[in-house]
Amino acid sequence: MTRTDEAGESAGPVTGRPRRSSWRYIGPGIVVAATGVGAGDLVATLIAGSRFGYTLLWAAVIGCVVKISLAEAAGRWHLATGQTLFEGWRSLGSWTTVYFAGYVVIWGFVYGATAMSSSALPLAALFPDFLGLKSWAVITGLIGLVFVWFNHYAVFEKTMTVLVGVMFVVVVYVALRVGPDVPAAVAGLVPVLPDGSLLYTLGLIGGVGGTITMAAYGYWVNAKGWTGPGWMKVMRLDNRVAYVTTGVFVIAMLITGAELLHSANIALASGDKGLLALGEVLEARFGATTAKLFLIGFFAASFSSLIGVWHGVSLLFTDFVERIRRDRAADRAAGRAAAPAPVPEPAAPADDTAAAGTTAAAGTTAGTGVTGKPDPAVTGLATGAAEQSLPFRAYLLWLTFPPISLLFLDRPFGLVIVYGVLGAFFMPFLALTLVWLLNSGRTPREWRNGPLSNVMLTAAGLLFVVLCVQQVRELPW
C-alpha cells in the first residue's frame, strides 16, 4: 500500500501507524460492501418491501449495526493479534479446520455456478439477441478469473469502488424515481412485526451483506497494508462506511419494493430472476432508459460479488493450505529431532541451532496466543505474495471451471443438501467463534470485547442460529 502526502504525491509504502483516521485510507470496507450485497440480497429486500411496505425498515437498520459489529470484530482480531482469522479458528480445535475444509470446497463449487448465473442474467437481458444465458455465465466467470489472477489488491479495490459507485447511483436513483413516502419511512423505524413477517424480519437483519466475505474482511485489511493495532481507528472508520453504504442499498431497495410493488400489489419471484421482473415493471412505468440503467446496476451488484468472492475466499483458502503445510513441515522436523541419531557422534552446533529454530517456528504456528513474531500469512497478505501463490490460483480455478459443469446440469440433489447445510452454519460459526476468540487470552487485553461488543456478537450469533435452523428446515430433504 502507498501513502499520499499533503500535495497528493505518492510517498511510498506505509510501514507505521497512520497519524490519524482519514477518509483517504478507506478501501477494504468498500470491497466488503460490494461483495456482500449481491442480487439475491436485493431481491429479498424488494420482496420484504413489496409485502410489508416500510414496516420493516427498522430491521434493515439493525441489520447494518449487526454487520458493523461482526466485521469490526474480524478486523480487530487481525490487527490486535497479528494473526489471521483462520489461525484463530485453529486455536479453538481441529473441528474448526474440518468444518472449514468441507465448507470452502463444497460451497465454492456451488457458489461459482450461482455467481456466474447471477452476473449473466442482466447481460442476457441487455443483449437478448447476442448470446444465451449460459454463454454469458461462462464469460463472466472467465473474466473474473483473469481479472483476479493478474491484478493485485490495489487494482481490485479500485475496480470494486467503481462497481459500488454504479450500484449506489442506480439503486438510489430508482428509489428517488419511484418517490419515497418520507412519513411512512420514518414510521417504519419503529419496531413492529406484522403478521407473517418474522422470517422476513430475521432475513433483513441477518441476511443482507452477511456472507463468508465478512470473514474475508480481515484479510483485505492486511492486503491493504494495515497491520498492527495502530490501524485500529482507520479500520473502524472503514468498516462503518462499508455498512452505512450497505444500509443505503437496503433502504433504497425497500423503498422501491414498497412504492413500486406494494402499492400496485405486484409480487416478485424469489431468486435473481426477480430483478429481471423488476426491470420489466420499471420499463412499463418509467421507460426503457430507466430499465436499462437498472440492469446495469444489477450487473454491477452481481459481478462485484463474483470477483469479491474470487479474491477474498481465495485468500482464506490460501491461508488454510499454508497453515496445513507448515504444520506438516513442523511435525516432520520434530520427528527428525526426536529420532535417535544414526551415529553416536554429537550433532554439529549449526544443526542444533537449525533444529531449535524449526521447533520455535512450530510453536509460533500453533496459534495458541500472541507470540510477538510476525505471522507469515499476514506478511504474505501485506506484500501481495498470497495473491501470487499456488493455493490462491488453484482455488480461483476451482471457483471457475468445475462450477461451469453445473451450468449445464441440474444440481445433484445431495450436493444441494450439503451446500445448504454448510452455508447455513457459517454465519453462526463466524459470530460465535469471534465471541470466543475475543474474550480469551488469545487477544491482548486492551483489544478484547467490551460489554457492547459481547452483546452485539452474542445477539448476532443467536440470530444466525435461528436463521440456520430455518434454512436447514427449508432444504428439499
Short mmCIF file of C-alpha atoms in Angstrom, two decimals:
data_model
loop_
_atom_site.label_atom_id
_atom_site.label_comp_id
_atom_site.label_asym_id
_atom_site.label_seq_id
_atom_site.Cartn_x
_atom_site.Cartn_y
_atom_site.Cartn_z
CA MET A 1 0.00 0.00 0.00
CA THR A 2 1.22 3.57 -0.60
CA ARG A 3 0.51 6.70 1.35
CA THR A 4 -0.17 10.11 -0.15
CA ASP A 5 1.41 13.27 1.17
CA GLU A 6 -0.41 16.58 1.59
CA ALA A 7 0.30 17.53 -2.03
CA GLY A 8 -1.23 14.32 -3.25
CA GLU A 9 2.02 12.67 -4.36
CA SER A 10 2.80 9.04 -3.73
CA ALA A 11 5.13 8.77 -0.80
CA GLY A 12 5.99 5.10 -0.78
CA PRO A 13 4.76 2.20 1.31
CA VAL A 14 3.18 2.78 4.68
CA THR A 15 5.17 0.88 7.30
CA GLY A 16 3.97 2.51 10.52
CA ARG A 17 0.70 3.61 12.02
CA PRO A 18 -1.26 6.46 10.38
CA ARG A 19 -1.14 9.83 12.09
CA ARG A 20 -4.92 9.98 12.22
CA SER A 21 -8.02 8.25 10.95
CA SER A 22 -8.63 9.59 7.46
CA TRP A 23 -11.15 9.05 4.67
CA ARG A 24 -8.30 8.68 2.17
CA TYR A 25 -7.33 5.33 3.69
CA ILE A 26 -10.75 3.75 3.18
CA GLY A 27 -10.85 0.68 0.93
CA PRO A 28 -11.46 -2.78 2.38
CA GLY A 29 -14.88 -1.70 3.64
CA ILE A 30 -15.94 -0.72 0.13
CA VAL A 31 -14.83 -4.15 -1.04
CA VAL A 32 -16.95 -5.82 1.66
CA ALA A 33 -19.98 -3.70 0.77
CA ALA A 34 -19.65 -4.58 -2.91
CA THR A 35 -19.13 -8.28 -2.30
CA GLY A 36 -21.66 -8.79 0.47
CA VAL A 37 -24.64 -7.21 -1.29
CA GLY A 38 -25.50 -9.44 -4.23
CA ALA A 39 -28.53 -9.79 -6.45
CA GLY A 40 -30.18 -12.28 -4.11
CA ASP A 41 -29.93 -9.82 -1.20
CA LEU A 42 -31.53 -7.07 -3.29
CA VAL A 43 -34.40 -9.37 -4.27
CA ALA A 44 -35.01 -10.40 -0.64
CA THR A 45 -35.22 -6.74 0.35
CA LEU A 46 -37.52 -5.95 -2.56
CA ILE A 47 -39.88 -8.77 -1.60
CA ALA A 48 -39.94 -7.60 2.03
CA GLY A 49 -40.84 -4.10 0.83
CA SER A 50 -43.45 -5.38 -1.60
CA ARG A 51 -45.20 -7.40 1.12
CA PHE A 52 -44.92 -5.14 4.14
CA GLY A 53 -44.19 -1.69 2.76
CA TYR A 54 -42.00 0.41 5.07
CA THR A 55 -42.91 -1.55 8.19
CA LEU A 56 -39.62 -3.48 8.34
CA LEU A 57 -37.30 -0.55 7.70
CA TRP A 58 -36.15 -0.74 11.33
CA ALA A 59 -34.92 -4.31 10.73
CA ALA A 60 -32.68 -3.14 7.89
CA VAL A 61 -31.10 -0.54 10.19
CA ILE A 62 -30.49 -3.10 12.95
CA GLY A 63 -29.01 -5.44 10.35
CA CYS A 64 -26.41 -2.83 9.45
CA VAL A 65 -25.44 -2.42 13.12
CA VAL A 66 -25.08 -6.21 13.45
CA LYS A 67 -22.80 -6.37 10.40
CA ILE A 68 -20.68 -3.47 11.66
CA SER A 69 -20.12 -5.40 14.90
CA LEU A 70 -19.18 -8.63 13.12
CA ALA A 71 -16.80 -7.08 10.60
CA GLU A 72 -15.21 -4.88 13.27
CA ALA A 73 -14.55 -7.98 15.35
CA ALA A 74 -12.91 -9.78 12.42
CA GLY A 75 -10.73 -6.77 11.59
CA ARG A 76 -9.87 -6.22 15.26
CA TRP A 77 -8.64 -9.81 15.58
CA HIS A 78 -6.27 -9.40 12.61
CA LEU A 79 -4.85 -6.07 13.80
CA ALA A 80 -4.69 -6.79 17.55
CA THR A 81 -3.12 -10.25 17.36
CA GLY A 82 -1.11 -10.07 14.15
CA GLN A 83 -2.69 -13.38 13.17
CA THR A 84 -5.28 -14.30 10.58
CA LEU A 85 -8.80 -15.36 11.47
CA PHE A 86 -8.18 -18.91 10.27
CA GLU A 87 -5.24 -19.16 12.67
CA GLY A 88 -7.60 -18.09 15.44
CA TRP A 89 -10.12 -20.75 14.44
CA ARG A 90 -7.40 -23.40 14.51
CA SER A 91 -6.53 -22.46 18.07
CA LEU A 92 -10.08 -23.47 19.08
CA GLY A 93 -9.56 -27.07 17.98
CA SER A 94 -9.28 -29.29 14.93
CA TRP A 95 -13.07 -29.31 14.47
CA THR A 96 -12.86 -25.79 13.02
CA THR A 97 -10.40 -26.94 10.36
CA VAL A 98 -12.61 -29.92 9.44
CA TYR A 99 -15.67 -27.69 9.09
CA PHE A 100 -13.84 -25.04 7.08
CA ALA A 101 -12.28 -27.60 4.74
CA GLY A 102 -15.68 -29.06 3.85
CA TYR A 103 -17.27 -25.64 3.62
CA VAL A 104 -14.72 -23.95 1.39
CA VAL A 105 -14.62 -26.85 -1.10
CA ILE A 106 -18.33 -27.62 -1.47
CA TRP A 107 -19.58 -24.07 -1.01
CA GLY A 108 -17.11 -22.76 -3.58
CA PHE A 109 -18.14 -25.38 -6.12
CA VAL A 110 -21.85 -24.49 -5.98
CA TYR A 111 -21.39 -20.76 -5.40
CA GLY A 112 -19.25 -20.45 -8.52
CA ALA A 113 -22.17 -21.51 -10.70
CA THR A 114 -24.59 -19.30 -8.78
CA ALA A 115 -22.39 -16.20 -9.13
CA MET A 116 -21.84 -16.75 -12.84
CA SER A 117 -25.56 -17.21 -13.49
CA SER A 118 -26.43 -14.10 -11.49
CA SER A 119 -23.92 -11.98 -13.43
CA ALA A 120 -25.18 -13.38 -16.73
CA LEU A 121 -28.87 -12.58 -16.18
CA PRO A 122 -28.67 -8.80 -16.67
CA LEU A 123 -26.28 -9.18 -19.62
CA ALA A 124 -28.66 -11.58 -21.33
CA ALA A 125 -31.49 -9.09 -20.76
CA LEU A 126 -29.43 -6.14 -22.05
CA PHE A 127 -28.29 -8.05 -25.16
CA PRO A 128 -31.11 -10.52 -25.83
CA ASP A 129 -30.07 -11.35 -29.41
CA PHE A 130 -26.35 -11.74 -28.83
CA LEU A 131 -25.58 -14.73 -26.60
CA GLY A 132 -27.54 -17.14 -24.44
CA LEU A 133 -27.61 -17.11 -20.63
CA LYS A 134 -25.15 -19.99 -20.21
CA SER A 135 -22.65 -18.45 -22.61
CA TRP A 136 -22.77 -15.16 -20.70
CA ALA A 137 -22.33 -17.07 -17.45
CA VAL A 138 -19.16 -18.77 -18.69
CA ILE A 139 -17.82 -15.46 -20.00
CA THR A 140 -18.36 -13.64 -16.69
CA GLY A 141 -16.67 -16.46 -14.80
CA LEU A 142 -13.65 -16.37 -17.09
CA ILE A 143 -13.41 -12.58 -16.92
CA GLY A 144 -13.49 -12.79 -13.13
CA LEU A 145 -10.76 -15.44 -13.18
CA VAL A 146 -8.46 -13.45 -15.45
CA PHE A 147 -9.04 -10.19 -13.60
CA VAL A 148 -8.23 -11.59 -10.14
CA TRP A 149 -5.38 -13.75 -11.45
CA PHE A 150 -3.43 -10.84 -12.97
CA ASN A 151 -4.18 -7.98 -10.58
CA HIS A 152 -3.02 -7.15 -7.08
CA TYR A 153 -5.26 -5.89 -4.30
CA ALA A 154 -4.85 -2.19 -5.22
CA VAL A 155 -6.36 -2.63 -8.71
CA PHE A 156 -9.00 -4.97 -7.32
CA GLU A 157 -10.03 -2.37 -4.73
CA LYS A 158 -10.29 0.41 -7.32
CA THR A 159 -12.46 -1.75 -9.56
CA MET A 160 -14.73 -2.66 -6.68
CA THR A 161 -15.04 1.03 -5.80
CA VAL A 162 -16.23 1.77 -9.33
CA LEU A 163 -18.79 -1.05 -9.18
CA VAL A 164 -20.04 0.20 -5.80
CA GLY A 165 -20.39 3.65 -7.31
CA VAL A 166 -22.51 2.27 -10.13
CA MET A 167 -24.65 0.27 -7.70
CA PHE A 168 -25.10 3.26 -5.43
CA VAL A 169 -26.11 5.67 -8.18
CA VAL A 170 -28.54 3.24 -9.80
CA VAL A 171 -30.22 1.97 -6.63
CA VAL A 172 -30.62 5.44 -5.13
CA TYR A 173 -31.82 6.86 -8.47
CA VAL A 174 -34.51 4.19 -8.77
CA ALA A 175 -35.64 4.79 -5.17
CA LEU A 176 -35.89 8.52 -5.78
CA ARG A 177 -37.63 7.96 -9.09
CA VAL A 178 -40.42 5.89 -7.55
CA GLY A 179 -40.87 8.59 -4.88
CA PRO A 180 -40.35 7.61 -1.23
CA ASP A 181 -43.11 8.29 1.28
CA VAL A 182 -40.99 10.06 3.90
CA PRO A 183 -43.56 9.98 6.77
CA ALA A 184 -44.16 6.26 6.20
CA ALA A 185 -40.41 5.64 6.10
CA VAL A 186 -39.93 7.47 9.42
CA ALA A 187 -42.77 5.43 10.91
CA GLY A 188 -41.03 2.29 9.66
CA LEU A 189 -38.14 2.96 12.05
CA VAL A 190 -40.40 1.96 14.96
CA PRO A 191 -40.07 -1.81 15.57
CA VAL A 192 -43.27 -3.55 14.51
CA LEU A 193 -43.88 -7.16 13.45
CA PRO A 194 -46.84 -7.55 11.08
CA ASP A 195 -48.48 -10.96 10.81
CA GLY A 196 -46.29 -13.38 8.86
CA SER A 197 -43.28 -11.07 8.86
CA LEU A 198 -40.98 -12.79 11.38
CA LEU A 199 -38.84 -14.70 8.88
CA TYR A 200 -38.58 -11.68 6.57
CA THR A 201 -37.53 -9.57 9.55
CA LEU A 202 -34.82 -12.03 10.59
CA GLY A 203 -33.68 -12.25 6.99
CA LEU A 204 -33.32 -8.48 6.71
CA ILE A 205 -31.36 -8.31 9.95
CA GLY A 206 -29.12 -11.27 9.28
CA GLY A 207 -29.12 -11.90 5.57
CA VAL A 208 -28.23 -8.81 3.58
CA GLY A 209 -24.49 -8.38 3.32
CA GLY A 210 -23.80 -11.36 5.57
CA THR A 211 -21.64 -14.00 3.89
CA ILE A 212 -18.20 -15.55 4.13
CA THR A 213 -16.88 -12.21 2.86
CA MET A 214 -17.32 -10.88 6.39
CA ALA A 215 -14.59 -13.32 7.42
CA ALA A 216 -12.54 -12.12 4.45
CA TYR A 217 -12.65 -8.53 5.72
CA GLY A 218 -9.62 -9.00 7.99
CA TYR A 219 -7.69 -10.49 5.08
CA TRP A 220 -8.46 -7.45 2.92
CA VAL A 221 -7.41 -5.21 5.82
CA ASN A 222 -3.99 -6.90 5.81
CA ALA A 223 -3.83 -6.91 1.99
CA LYS A 224 -4.35 -3.13 2.12
CA GLY A 225 -1.16 -2.98 4.18
CA TRP A 226 -2.83 -2.39 7.55
CA THR A 227 -1.01 -4.46 10.15
CA GLY A 228 -0.86 -3.80 13.87
CA PRO A 229 -3.11 -2.00 16.37
CA GLY A 230 -2.04 1.40 15.05
CA TRP A 231 -4.55 0.95 12.21
CA MET A 232 -7.48 0.18 14.51
CA LYS A 233 -9.18 3.59 14.22
CA VAL A 234 -8.81 3.58 10.45
CA MET A 235 -10.28 0.08 10.24
CA ARG A 236 -13.26 1.06 12.36
CA LEU A 237 -13.99 4.10 10.20
CA ASP A 238 -13.61 2.00 7.07
CA ASN A 239 -15.96 -0.65 8.46
CA ARG A 240 -18.66 1.87 9.39
CA VAL A 241 -18.55 3.41 5.93
CA ALA A 242 -18.97 -0.07 4.45
CA TYR A 243 -22.11 -0.93 6.31
CA VAL A 244 -23.64 2.53 6.14
CA THR A 245 -23.27 2.09 2.37
CA THR A 246 -24.89 -1.33 2.67
CA GLY A 247 -27.68 0.26 4.69
CA VAL A 248 -28.33 2.79 1.93
CA PHE A 249 -28.61 -0.05 -0.60
CA VAL A 250 -31.06 -1.93 1.60
CA ILE A 251 -33.20 1.10 2.42
CA ALA A 252 -33.31 2.17 -1.23
CA MET A 253 -34.44 -1.28 -2.37
CA LEU A 254 -37.00 -1.44 0.44
CA ILE A 255 -38.38 1.92 -0.75
CA THR A 256 -38.54 0.60 -4.31
CA GLY A 257 -40.37 -2.51 -3.17
CA ALA A 258 -42.77 -0.52 -1.01
CA GLU A 259 -43.61 2.17 -3.55
CA LEU A 260 -43.39 0.34 -6.86
CA LEU A 261 -44.60 -3.13 -5.91
CA HIS A 262 -46.52 -2.94 -2.62
CA SER A 263 -48.79 -0.13 -3.74
CA ALA A 264 -49.54 -1.86 -7.06
CA ASN A 265 -49.87 -5.30 -5.43
CA ILE A 266 -47.19 -6.76 -7.69
CA ALA A 267 -45.47 -9.94 -6.50
CA LEU A 268 -41.87 -10.78 -7.44
CA ALA A 269 -40.46 -14.26 -7.77
CA SER A 270 -37.68 -15.11 -5.34
CA GLY A 271 -34.16 -15.52 -6.70
CA ASP A 272 -32.16 -13.38 -9.09
CA LYS A 273 -34.85 -13.53 -11.79
CA GLY A 274 -36.96 -11.30 -9.55
CA LEU A 275 -34.69 -8.41 -10.54
CA LEU A 276 -35.43 -9.06 -14.20
CA ALA A 277 -39.13 -8.83 -13.39
CA LEU A 278 -38.48 -5.53 -11.59
CA GLY A 279 -36.73 -4.28 -14.73
CA GLU A 280 -39.88 -5.02 -16.71
CA VAL A 281 -42.00 -3.13 -14.17
CA LEU A 282 -39.62 -0.16 -14.35
CA GLU A 283 -39.75 -0.17 -18.13
CA ALA A 284 -43.55 -0.17 -18.14
CA ARG A 285 -43.70 2.75 -15.71
CA PHE A 286 -40.63 4.87 -16.48
CA GLY A 287 -39.42 3.77 -19.91
CA ALA A 288 -36.61 1.71 -21.43
CA THR A 289 -33.77 4.01 -20.31
CA THR A 290 -34.55 3.58 -16.61
CA ALA A 291 -34.96 -0.17 -17.09
CA LYS A 292 -31.58 -0.50 -18.83
CA LEU A 293 -29.90 1.63 -16.18
CA PHE A 294 -31.33 -0.68 -13.55
CA LEU A 295 -29.98 -3.75 -15.38
CA ILE A 296 -26.53 -2.13 -15.39
CA GLY A 297 -26.80 -1.71 -11.61
CA PHE A 298 -27.98 -5.31 -11.36
CA PHE A 299 -24.85 -6.42 -13.23
CA ALA A 300 -22.60 -4.27 -11.01
CA ALA A 301 -24.11 -5.87 -7.89
CA SER A 302 -23.72 -9.40 -9.24
CA PHE A 303 -20.28 -9.09 -10.81
CA SER A 304 -18.81 -7.28 -7.80
CA SER A 305 -19.94 -10.21 -5.64
CA LEU A 306 -18.34 -12.62 -8.11
CA ILE A 307 -14.88 -11.04 -8.20
CA GLY A 308 -15.08 -10.26 -4.47
CA VAL A 309 -15.55 -13.94 -3.65
CA TRP A 310 -12.98 -14.96 -6.27
CA HIS A 311 -10.44 -12.76 -4.45
CA GLY A 312 -11.45 -12.86 -0.77
CA VAL A 313 -12.28 -16.53 -0.34
CA SER A 314 -9.17 -17.46 -2.33
CA LEU A 315 -7.16 -15.60 0.33
CA LEU A 316 -8.90 -17.61 3.05
CA PHE A 317 -8.20 -20.84 1.19
CA THR A 318 -4.54 -19.85 0.73
CA ASP A 319 -4.19 -19.30 4.47
CA PHE A 320 -5.86 -22.67 5.12
CA VAL A 321 -3.46 -24.55 2.81
CA GLU A 322 -0.33 -22.79 4.01
CA ARG A 323 -1.18 -23.49 7.67
CA ILE A 324 -1.61 -27.18 6.93
CA ARG A 325 1.69 -27.21 5.04
CA ARG A 326 3.56 -25.53 7.88
CA ASP A 327 2.05 -27.87 10.45
CA ARG A 328 3.15 -30.91 8.47
CA ALA A 329 6.63 -29.49 7.95
CA ALA A 330 6.90 -28.76 11.69
CA ASP A 331 5.74 -32.29 12.53
CA ARG A 332 8.34 -33.79 10.22
CA ALA A 333 11.05 -31.57 11.69
CA ALA A 334 10.02 -32.50 15.23
CA GLY A 335 10.04 -36.17 14.27
CA ARG A 336 13.54 -35.91 12.89
CA ALA A 337 14.71 -34.06 16.00
CA ALA A 338 13.23 -36.76 18.26
CA ALA A 339 14.65 -39.69 16.25
CA PRO A 340 17.84 -41.39 17.57
CA ALA A 341 20.99 -40.26 15.82
CA PRO A 342 22.30 -42.79 13.26
CA VAL A 343 25.83 -42.40 14.67
CA PRO A 344 26.88 -41.83 18.28
CA GLU A 345 28.74 -38.62 17.41
CA PRO A 346 27.23 -35.36 18.70
CA ALA A 347 25.41 -33.17 16.22
CA ALA A 348 27.13 -30.11 14.85
CA PRO A 349 26.25 -26.79 16.55
CA ALA A 350 24.81 -25.41 13.32
CA ASP A 351 22.41 -28.38 13.14
CA ASP A 352 21.35 -27.82 16.75
CA THR A 353 20.59 -24.18 16.01
CA ALA A 354 18.58 -25.09 12.94
CA ALA A 355 16.58 -27.69 14.86
CA ALA A 356 15.86 -25.23 17.64
CA GLY A 357 14.72 -22.65 15.10
CA THR A 358 12.41 -25.16 13.46
CA THR A 359 10.91 -26.12 16.80
CA ALA A 360 10.35 -22.47 17.66
CA ALA A 361 8.65 -21.98 14.31
CA ALA A 362 6.36 -24.88 15.12
CA GLY A 363 5.39 -23.19 18.39
CA THR A 364 4.72 -19.92 16.60
CA THR A 365 2.27 -21.52 14.16
CA ALA A 366 0.42 -23.34 16.89
CA GLY A 367 -1.94 -20.38 17.17
CA THR A 368 -2.34 -20.57 20.96
CA GLY A 369 -1.70 -16.89 21.61
CA VAL A 370 0.26 -13.84 20.56
CA THR A 371 3.93 -14.72 20.23
CA GLY A 372 5.24 -11.34 19.15
CA LYS A 373 6.66 -12.88 15.97
CA PRO A 374 5.31 -11.88 12.55
CA ASP A 375 2.76 -14.27 11.12
CA PRO A 376 3.97 -15.38 7.65
CA ALA A 377 0.37 -15.36 6.41
CA VAL A 378 -0.12 -11.71 7.41
CA THR A 379 3.21 -10.81 5.82
CA GLY A 380 2.16 -12.58 2.62
CA LEU A 381 -1.12 -10.65 2.58
CA ALA A 382 0.53 -7.28 3.16
CA THR A 383 3.17 -7.81 0.46
CA GLY A 384 0.82 -9.34 -2.12
CA ALA A 385 2.67 -12.66 -2.10
CA ALA A 386 -0.50 -14.55 -1.17
CA GLU A 387 -2.20 -13.39 -4.39
CA GLN A 388 0.61 -14.93 -6.44
CA SER A 389 0.70 -18.24 -4.58
CA LEU A 390 -0.26 -21.63 -5.95
CA PRO A 391 -3.14 -22.23 -3.46
CA PHE A 392 -4.67 -18.84 -4.31
CA ARG A 393 -4.68 -19.57 -8.02
CA ALA A 394 -5.74 -23.18 -7.55
CA TYR A 395 -8.86 -22.04 -5.68
CA LEU A 396 -9.55 -19.47 -8.40
CA LEU A 397 -9.61 -22.34 -10.89
CA TRP A 398 -11.84 -24.35 -8.55
CA LEU A 399 -14.34 -21.47 -8.35
CA THR A 400 -14.42 -21.14 -12.13
CA PHE A 401 -14.09 -24.36 -14.09
CA PRO A 402 -15.81 -27.16 -12.10
CA PRO A 403 -18.91 -24.96 -11.49
CA ILE A 404 -19.29 -24.46 -15.25
CA SER A 405 -20.49 -28.07 -15.41
CA LEU A 406 -23.34 -27.14 -13.04
CA LEU A 407 -24.50 -24.51 -15.51
CA PHE A 408 -25.38 -27.27 -17.97
CA LEU A 409 -26.69 -29.82 -15.47
CA ASP A 410 -29.29 -29.78 -12.74
CA ARG A 411 -27.57 -29.59 -9.39
CA PRO A 412 -27.24 -33.05 -7.83
CA PHE A 413 -29.76 -33.45 -5.03
CA GLY A 414 -27.20 -34.48 -2.42
CA LEU A 415 -24.92 -31.58 -3.31
CA VAL A 416 -27.76 -29.10 -2.78
CA ILE A 417 -28.37 -30.53 0.71
CA VAL A 418 -24.72 -30.45 1.77
CA TYR A 419 -24.23 -26.96 0.31
CA GLY A 420 -27.29 -25.67 2.12
CA VAL A 421 -26.29 -27.14 5.47
CA LEU A 422 -22.68 -25.92 5.31
CA GLY A 423 -23.76 -22.47 4.19
CA ALA A 424 -26.43 -22.16 6.87
CA PHE A 425 -23.92 -22.93 9.62
CA PHE A 426 -21.26 -20.45 8.52
CA MET A 427 -22.62 -17.20 9.97
CA PRO A 428 -23.35 -18.76 13.42
CA PHE A 429 -19.87 -20.29 13.25
CA LEU A 430 -18.32 -16.89 12.50
CA ALA A 431 -20.24 -14.93 15.14
CA LEU A 432 -19.80 -17.39 18.00
CA THR A 433 -16.13 -18.14 17.34
CA LEU A 434 -15.41 -14.40 17.31
CA VAL A 435 -17.06 -14.14 20.75
CA TRP A 436 -14.82 -16.98 21.92
CA LEU A 437 -11.59 -15.61 20.46
CA LEU A 438 -12.07 -12.00 21.52
CA ASN A 439 -12.85 -12.86 25.14
CA SER A 440 -9.85 -15.13 25.64
CA GLY A 441 -6.15 -14.77 26.29
CA ARG A 442 -5.55 -15.18 22.57
CA THR A 443 -6.35 -11.46 22.24
CA PRO A 444 -4.33 -8.73 24.03
CA ARG A 445 -6.34 -7.46 26.97
CA GLU A 446 -6.87 -3.91 25.69
CA TRP A 447 -8.44 -5.21 22.46
CA ARG A 448 -10.76 -7.81 23.95
CA ASN A 449 -14.53 -7.41 23.72
CA GLY A 450 -16.27 -4.85 25.86
CA PRO A 451 -19.86 -5.27 27.07
CA LEU A 452 -21.36 -3.73 23.91
CA SER A 453 -19.33 -5.93 21.57
CA ASN A 454 -20.28 -9.02 23.55
CA VAL A 455 -23.97 -8.13 23.46
CA MET A 456 -23.92 -7.45 19.71
CA LEU A 457 -21.88 -10.52 18.76
CA THR A 458 -23.87 -12.84 21.03
CA ALA A 459 -27.15 -11.47 19.69
CA ALA A 460 -25.85 -11.91 16.14
CA GLY A 461 -24.82 -15.48 16.91
CA LEU A 462 -28.24 -16.35 18.30
CA LEU A 463 -29.96 -14.68 15.35
CA PHE A 464 -27.87 -16.66 12.89
CA VAL A 465 -28.61 -19.88 14.76
CA VAL A 466 -32.34 -19.25 14.28
CA LEU A 467 -31.80 -18.45 10.58
CA CYS A 468 -29.62 -21.55 10.26
CA VAL A 469 -32.35 -23.80 11.66
CA GLN A 470 -34.93 -22.24 9.36
CA GLN A 471 -32.70 -22.54 6.30
CA VAL A 472 -31.95 -26.19 7.02
CA ARG A 473 -35.67 -26.90 7.52
CA GLU A 474 -36.43 -25.37 4.10
CA LEU A 475 -33.94 -27.57 2.25
CA PRO A 476 -35.52 -30.10 -0.16
CA TRP A 477 -34.95 -33.10 2.09
#
